[in-house]
Tab-separated table of C-alpha atoms in Angstrom:
chain	number	residue	atom	x	y	z
L	259	UNK	CA	37.896	-4.560	95.813
L	260	UNK	CA	39.972	-4.931	92.635
L	261	UNK	CA	38.168	-5.215	89.285
L	262	UNK	CA	39.996	-6.657	86.270
L	263	UNK	CA	38.699	-7.433	82.788
L	264	UNK	CA	40.532	-9.809	80.464
L	265	UNK	CA	40.377	-11.137	76.934
L	266	UNK	CA	41.254	-14.839	76.963
L	267	UNK	CA	42.457	-16.799	73.943
L	268	UNK	CA	42.097	-20.578	73.738
L	269	UNK	CA	45.232	-22.434	72.623
L	270	UNK	CA	44.060	-26.063	72.848
L	271	UNK	CA	40.645	-27.692	72.228
L	272	UNK	CA	38.163	-27.294	75.077
L	273	UNK	CA	35.233	-29.611	75.760
L	274	UNK	CA	32.292	-29.493	78.165
L	275	UNK	CA	28.991	-31.314	77.839
L	276	UNK	CA	26.370	-28.576	77.382
L	277	UNK	CA	23.858	-30.430	75.180
L	278	UNK	CA	23.669	-34.117	74.352
L	279	UNK	CA	22.548	-36.323	71.477
L	280	UNK	CA	24.546	-38.068	68.771
L	281	UNK	CA	26.714	-34.938	68.910
L	282	UNK	CA	27.585	-33.750	72.416
L	283	UNK	CA	28.289	-30.043	72.194
L	284	UNK	CA	29.924	-27.296	74.214
L	285	UNK	CA	28.020	-24.024	74.368
L	286	UNK	CA	29.928	-20.845	73.391
L	287	UNK	CA	29.386	-19.073	76.738
L	288	UNK	CA	31.580	-20.741	79.356
L	289	UNK	CA	30.118	-20.951	82.839
L	290	UNK	CA	31.480	-18.900	85.715
L	291	UNK	CA	31.459	-22.009	87.927
L	292	UNK	CA	34.066	-23.572	85.627
L	293	UNK	CA	36.059	-20.337	85.490
L	294	UNK	CA	36.046	-20.008	89.285
L	295	UNK	CA	37.481	-23.501	89.619
L	296	UNK	CA	40.135	-22.816	86.967
L	297	UNK	CA	41.288	-19.553	88.550
L	298	UNK	CA	40.852	-20.920	92.059
L	299	UNK	CA	43.151	-23.870	91.408
L	300	UNK	CA	45.859	-21.700	89.908
L	301	UNK	CA	45.768	-18.461	91.875
L	302	UNK	CA	43.641	-18.836	95.022
L	303	UNK	CA	44.696	-22.208	96.488
L	304	UNK	CA	41.312	-23.826	95.888
L	305	UNK	CA	41.436	-27.428	97.054
L	306	UNK	CA	41.280	-29.982	94.250
L	307	UNK	CA	38.778	-32.799	94.743
L	308	UNK	CA	40.161	-35.806	92.934
L	309	UNK	CA	37.440	-38.277	93.970
L	310	UNK	CA	33.894	-38.103	95.315
L	311	UNK	CA	31.894	-40.910	96.894
L	312	UNK	CA	28.222	-41.768	97.300
L	313	UNK	CA	25.755	-38.981	96.592
L	314	UNK	CA	28.595	-36.451	96.283
L	315	UNK	CA	29.752	-38.256	93.143
L	316	UNK	CA	26.445	-37.712	91.314
L	317	UNK	CA	25.148	-34.436	92.764
L	318	UNK	CA	26.819	-31.177	91.802
L	319	UNK	CA	27.867	-29.123	94.814
L	320	UNK	CA	29.457	-25.711	94.349
L	321	UNK	CA	28.979	-24.458	97.902
L	322	UNK	CA	32.752	-24.318	98.422
L	323	UNK	CA	32.918	-21.468	95.892
L	324	UNK	CA	31.170	-19.169	98.378
L	325	UNK	CA	34.294	-19.179	100.525
L	326	UNK	CA	36.559	-17.977	97.732
L	327	UNK	CA	37.868	-14.384	97.921
L	328	UNK	CA	36.918	-13.594	94.338
L	329	UNK	CA	33.903	-13.442	92.012
L	330	UNK	CA	33.772	-13.816	88.226
L	331	UNK	CA	31.464	-13.317	85.282
L	332	UNK	CA	30.727	-15.968	82.688
L	333	UNK	CA	33.212	-16.076	79.826
L	334	UNK	CA	31.464	-14.133	77.068
L	335	UNK	CA	32.301	-15.351	73.545
L	336	UNK	CA	33.940	-12.722	71.347
L	337	UNK	CA	34.976	-14.863	68.376
L	338	UNK	CA	34.212	-18.532	68.950
L	339	UNK	CA	33.947	-21.662	66.806
L	340	UNK	CA	32.245	-24.717	68.303
L	341	UNK	CA	32.829	-27.352	65.627
L	342	UNK	CA	36.051	-28.881	66.957
L	343	UNK	CA	35.660	-32.669	67.278
L	344	UNK	CA	37.604	-33.083	70.492
L	345	UNK	CA	37.119	-36.854	70.546
L	346	UNK	CA	34.484	-39.492	69.813
L	347	UNK	CA	33.171	-42.686	71.367
L	348	UNK	CA	31.665	-45.843	69.895
L	349	UNK	CA	28.963	-47.824	71.673
L	350	UNK	CA	28.683	-51.479	70.603
L	351	UNK	CA	25.376	-53.194	71.362
L	352	UNK	CA	24.964	-56.947	71.594
L	353	UNK	CA	21.219	-57.450	72.063
L	354	UNK	CA	19.741	-60.295	70.000
L	355	UNK	CA	16.569	-58.384	69.134
L	356	UNK	CA	15.805	-54.735	68.557
L	357	UNK	CA	13.274	-52.636	66.650
L	358	UNK	CA	14.114	-50.127	63.948
L	359	UNK	CA	12.193	-48.051	61.410
L	360	UNK	CA	15.304	-47.674	59.249
L	361	UNK	CA	14.992	-50.007	56.242
L	362	UNK	CA	18.712	-49.845	55.527
L	363	UNK	CA	19.589	-51.012	59.045
L	364	UNK	CA	16.968	-53.761	58.885
L	365	UNK	CA	18.448	-55.076	55.633
L	366	UNK	CA	21.929	-55.123	57.136
L	367	UNK	CA	20.843	-57.000	60.246
L	368	UNK	CA	18.628	-59.483	58.360
L	369	UNK	CA	21.505	-60.336	56.056
L	370	UNK	CA	20.047	-59.045	52.789
L	371	UNK	CA	22.622	-56.254	52.750
L	372	UNK	CA	26.272	-56.402	53.725
L	373	UNK	CA	27.128	-55.420	57.281
L	374	UNK	CA	30.086	-53.068	57.826
L	375	UNK	CA	33.275	-55.007	58.574
L	376	UNK	CA	33.730	-53.380	61.975
L	377	UNK	CA	30.380	-54.788	63.106
L	378	UNK	CA	31.143	-58.275	61.861
L	379	UNK	CA	34.420	-58.379	63.762
L	380	UNK	CA	32.999	-56.838	66.932
L	381	UNK	CA	30.247	-59.432	67.358
L	382	UNK	CA	27.838	-56.631	68.185
L	383	UNK	CA	24.437	-56.156	66.621
L	384	UNK	CA	24.827	-52.435	66.082
L	385	UNK	CA	26.987	-49.488	67.080
L	386	UNK	CA	26.459	-45.836	67.945
L	387	UNK	CA	29.193	-43.298	67.278
L	388	UNK	CA	28.986	-40.097	69.330
L	389	UNK	CA	30.995	-37.037	68.378
L	390	UNK	CA	32.104	-34.682	71.144
L	391	UNK	CA	32.230	-31.179	69.675
L	392	UNK	CA	34.288	-28.691	71.629
L	393	UNK	CA	35.602	-25.175	71.139
L	394	UNK	CA	38.274	-24.564	68.532
L	395	UNK	CA	41.698	-23.131	69.445
L	396	UNK	CA	41.958	-19.454	68.580
L	397	UNK	CA	38.528	-18.665	70.037
L	398	UNK	CA	38.434	-15.590	72.279
L	399	UNK	CA	36.380	-14.662	75.338
L	400	UNK	CA	35.870	-11.743	77.709
L	401	UNK	CA	35.539	-12.099	81.470
L	402	UNK	CA	35.783	-9.886	84.544
L	403	UNK	CA	37.106	-10.742	88.001
L	404	UNK	CA	36.564	-9.000	91.334
L	405	UNK	CA	39.037	-10.012	94.021
L	406	UNK	CA	40.864	-8.857	97.118
L	407	UNK	CA	44.243	-9.577	95.514
L	408	UNK	CA	45.215	-8.661	91.975
L	409	UNK	CA	45.617	-11.357	89.339
L	410	UNK	CA	48.741	-11.342	87.137
L	411	UNK	CA	48.581	-9.057	84.126
L	412	UNK	CA	48.579	-12.083	81.812
L	413	UNK	CA	46.912	-14.977	83.668
L	414	UNK	CA	47.146	-18.536	82.391
L	415	UNK	CA	44.733	-21.345	83.276
L	416	UNK	CA	43.177	-24.604	82.079
L	417	UNK	CA	39.539	-25.681	81.827
L	418	UNK	CA	37.396	-28.502	80.495
L	419	UNK	CA	37.392	-32.287	80.671
L	420	UNK	CA	40.918	-33.515	81.419
L	421	UNK	CA	41.915	-29.831	81.612
L	422	UNK	CA	42.619	-29.797	77.877
L	423	UNK	CA	41.502	-26.202	77.303
L	424	UNK	CA	44.529	-23.933	77.723
L	425	UNK	CA	43.808	-20.213	78.077
L	426	UNK	CA	46.118	-17.224	78.078
L	427	UNK	CA	44.584	-13.863	78.907
L	428	UNK	CA	45.507	-10.209	78.584
L	429	UNK	CA	44.009	-7.001	80.025
L	430	UNK	CA	41.018	-5.602	78.134
L	431	UNK	CA	38.429	-2.855	78.355
L	432	UNK	CA	35.117	-3.938	79.832
L	433	UNK	CA	32.555	-4.452	77.081
L	434	UNK	CA	29.648	-6.675	78.192
L	435	UNK	CA	29.059	-8.258	81.593
L	436	UNK	CA	27.431	-11.703	81.615
L	437	UNK	CA	26.455	-13.166	84.995
L	438	UNK	CA	25.433	-16.743	85.715
L	439	UNK	CA	22.039	-17.186	87.371
L	440	UNK	CA	22.899	-20.569	88.893
L	441	UNK	CA	25.985	-19.175	90.609
L	442	UNK	CA	24.060	-16.225	92.029
L	443	UNK	CA	20.884	-18.044	93.098
L	444	UNK	CA	22.100	-21.514	94.100
L	445	UNK	CA	25.660	-20.900	95.276
L	446	UNK	CA	25.535	-17.376	96.710
L	447	UNK	CA	21.793	-17.648	97.440
L	448	UNK	CA	20.981	-14.068	96.511
L	449	UNK	CA	17.396	-13.066	97.379
L	450	UNK	CA	14.748	-13.204	94.655
L	451	UNK	CA	14.190	-9.453	94.925
L	452	UNK	CA	17.802	-8.751	94.004
L	453	UNK	CA	17.683	-11.216	91.103
L	454	UNK	CA	14.543	-9.492	89.825
L	455	UNK	CA	16.331	-6.147	89.986
L	456	UNK	CA	19.230	-7.746	88.132
L	457	UNK	CA	16.931	-8.688	85.249
L	458	UNK	CA	15.728	-5.090	85.063
L	459	UNK	CA	19.327	-3.855	84.907
L	460	UNK	CA	20.298	-6.306	82.147
L	461	UNK	CA	19.862	-6.053	78.397
L	462	UNK	CA	18.339	-9.542	78.346
L	463	UNK	CA	18.063	-12.815	80.230
L	464	UNK	CA	19.024	-15.988	78.356
L	465	UNK	CA	17.181	-19.098	79.493
L	466	UNK	CA	18.484	-22.638	79.068
L	467	UNK	CA	17.331	-26.199	79.671
L	468	UNK	CA	19.977	-26.587	82.361
L	469	UNK	CA	19.819	-24.062	85.253
L	470	UNK	CA	23.581	-23.613	84.944
L	471	UNK	CA	23.128	-22.347	81.373
L	472	UNK	CA	21.006	-19.308	82.247
L	473	UNK	CA	22.673	-15.922	81.912
L	474	UNK	CA	22.063	-12.255	82.671
L	475	UNK	CA	23.522	-10.558	79.586
L	476	UNK	CA	24.622	-6.940	79.352
L	477	UNK	CA	24.288	-6.140	83.039
L	478	UNK	CA	24.887	-2.507	83.978
L	479	UNK	CA	28.424	-2.368	85.439
L	480	UNK	CA	27.517	0.090	88.197
L	481	UNK	CA	24.679	-2.146	89.381
L	482	UNK	CA	27.074	-5.083	89.631
L	483	UNK	CA	29.662	-3.027	91.502
L	484	UNK	CA	27.167	-1.458	93.899
L	485	UNK	CA	24.676	-4.291	94.470
L	486	UNK	CA	26.017	-7.701	93.414
L	487	UNK	CA	29.712	-7.683	94.332
L	488	UNK	CA	29.183	-6.436	97.929
L	489	UNK	CA	26.507	-9.111	98.386
L	490	UNK	CA	28.658	-12.036	97.244
L	491	UNK	CA	31.999	-10.897	98.668
L	492	UNK	CA	30.816	-8.876	101.637
């Protein structure tokens, strides 16, 4: 099994929805499920699914990744900025009645204070602007790949919504391994005993609201090589 570690540099804004609110943000650690798709499309002939129907369109299914002849870590942030406004959307609402505790908004709607011109022309009662904050070009990441065939010395791949995030990578020394719990438990279905051992052989375990955002950080390389890689690629 070939092990390669890379440092990847982002050359175009990258966006994923990691947390939502008025600002929809991308977390600094990029998931291994996204990286597997990116590398799979470019180097391992992974089939692209352009459209899903029925339940498949709303339920995430990564089972096809189990058949791939390679395994990856999460992309660990080295130097990352996450304040890039990749794009924004505006939601216009046209309800006749709504409740608000904001005095300023109430005055605008009741007519005692001027309404912004864009609202007057839209015919909507109110609008919500949502900013989509992605990762800034120039950000760098570390990731490691185990595969049966060697990747190019300087791999190139795209990630993110509309594949806007353009990465170029170069060989690097292994620093810190970060493994994705969702990939290991839900896709590869590793036994709970092995996952417990993995926690004990990691510097820490980062929990997240979304199961796909939980990470084993600082895993001992020898434990991964001896216990995890043979299990997922064996």
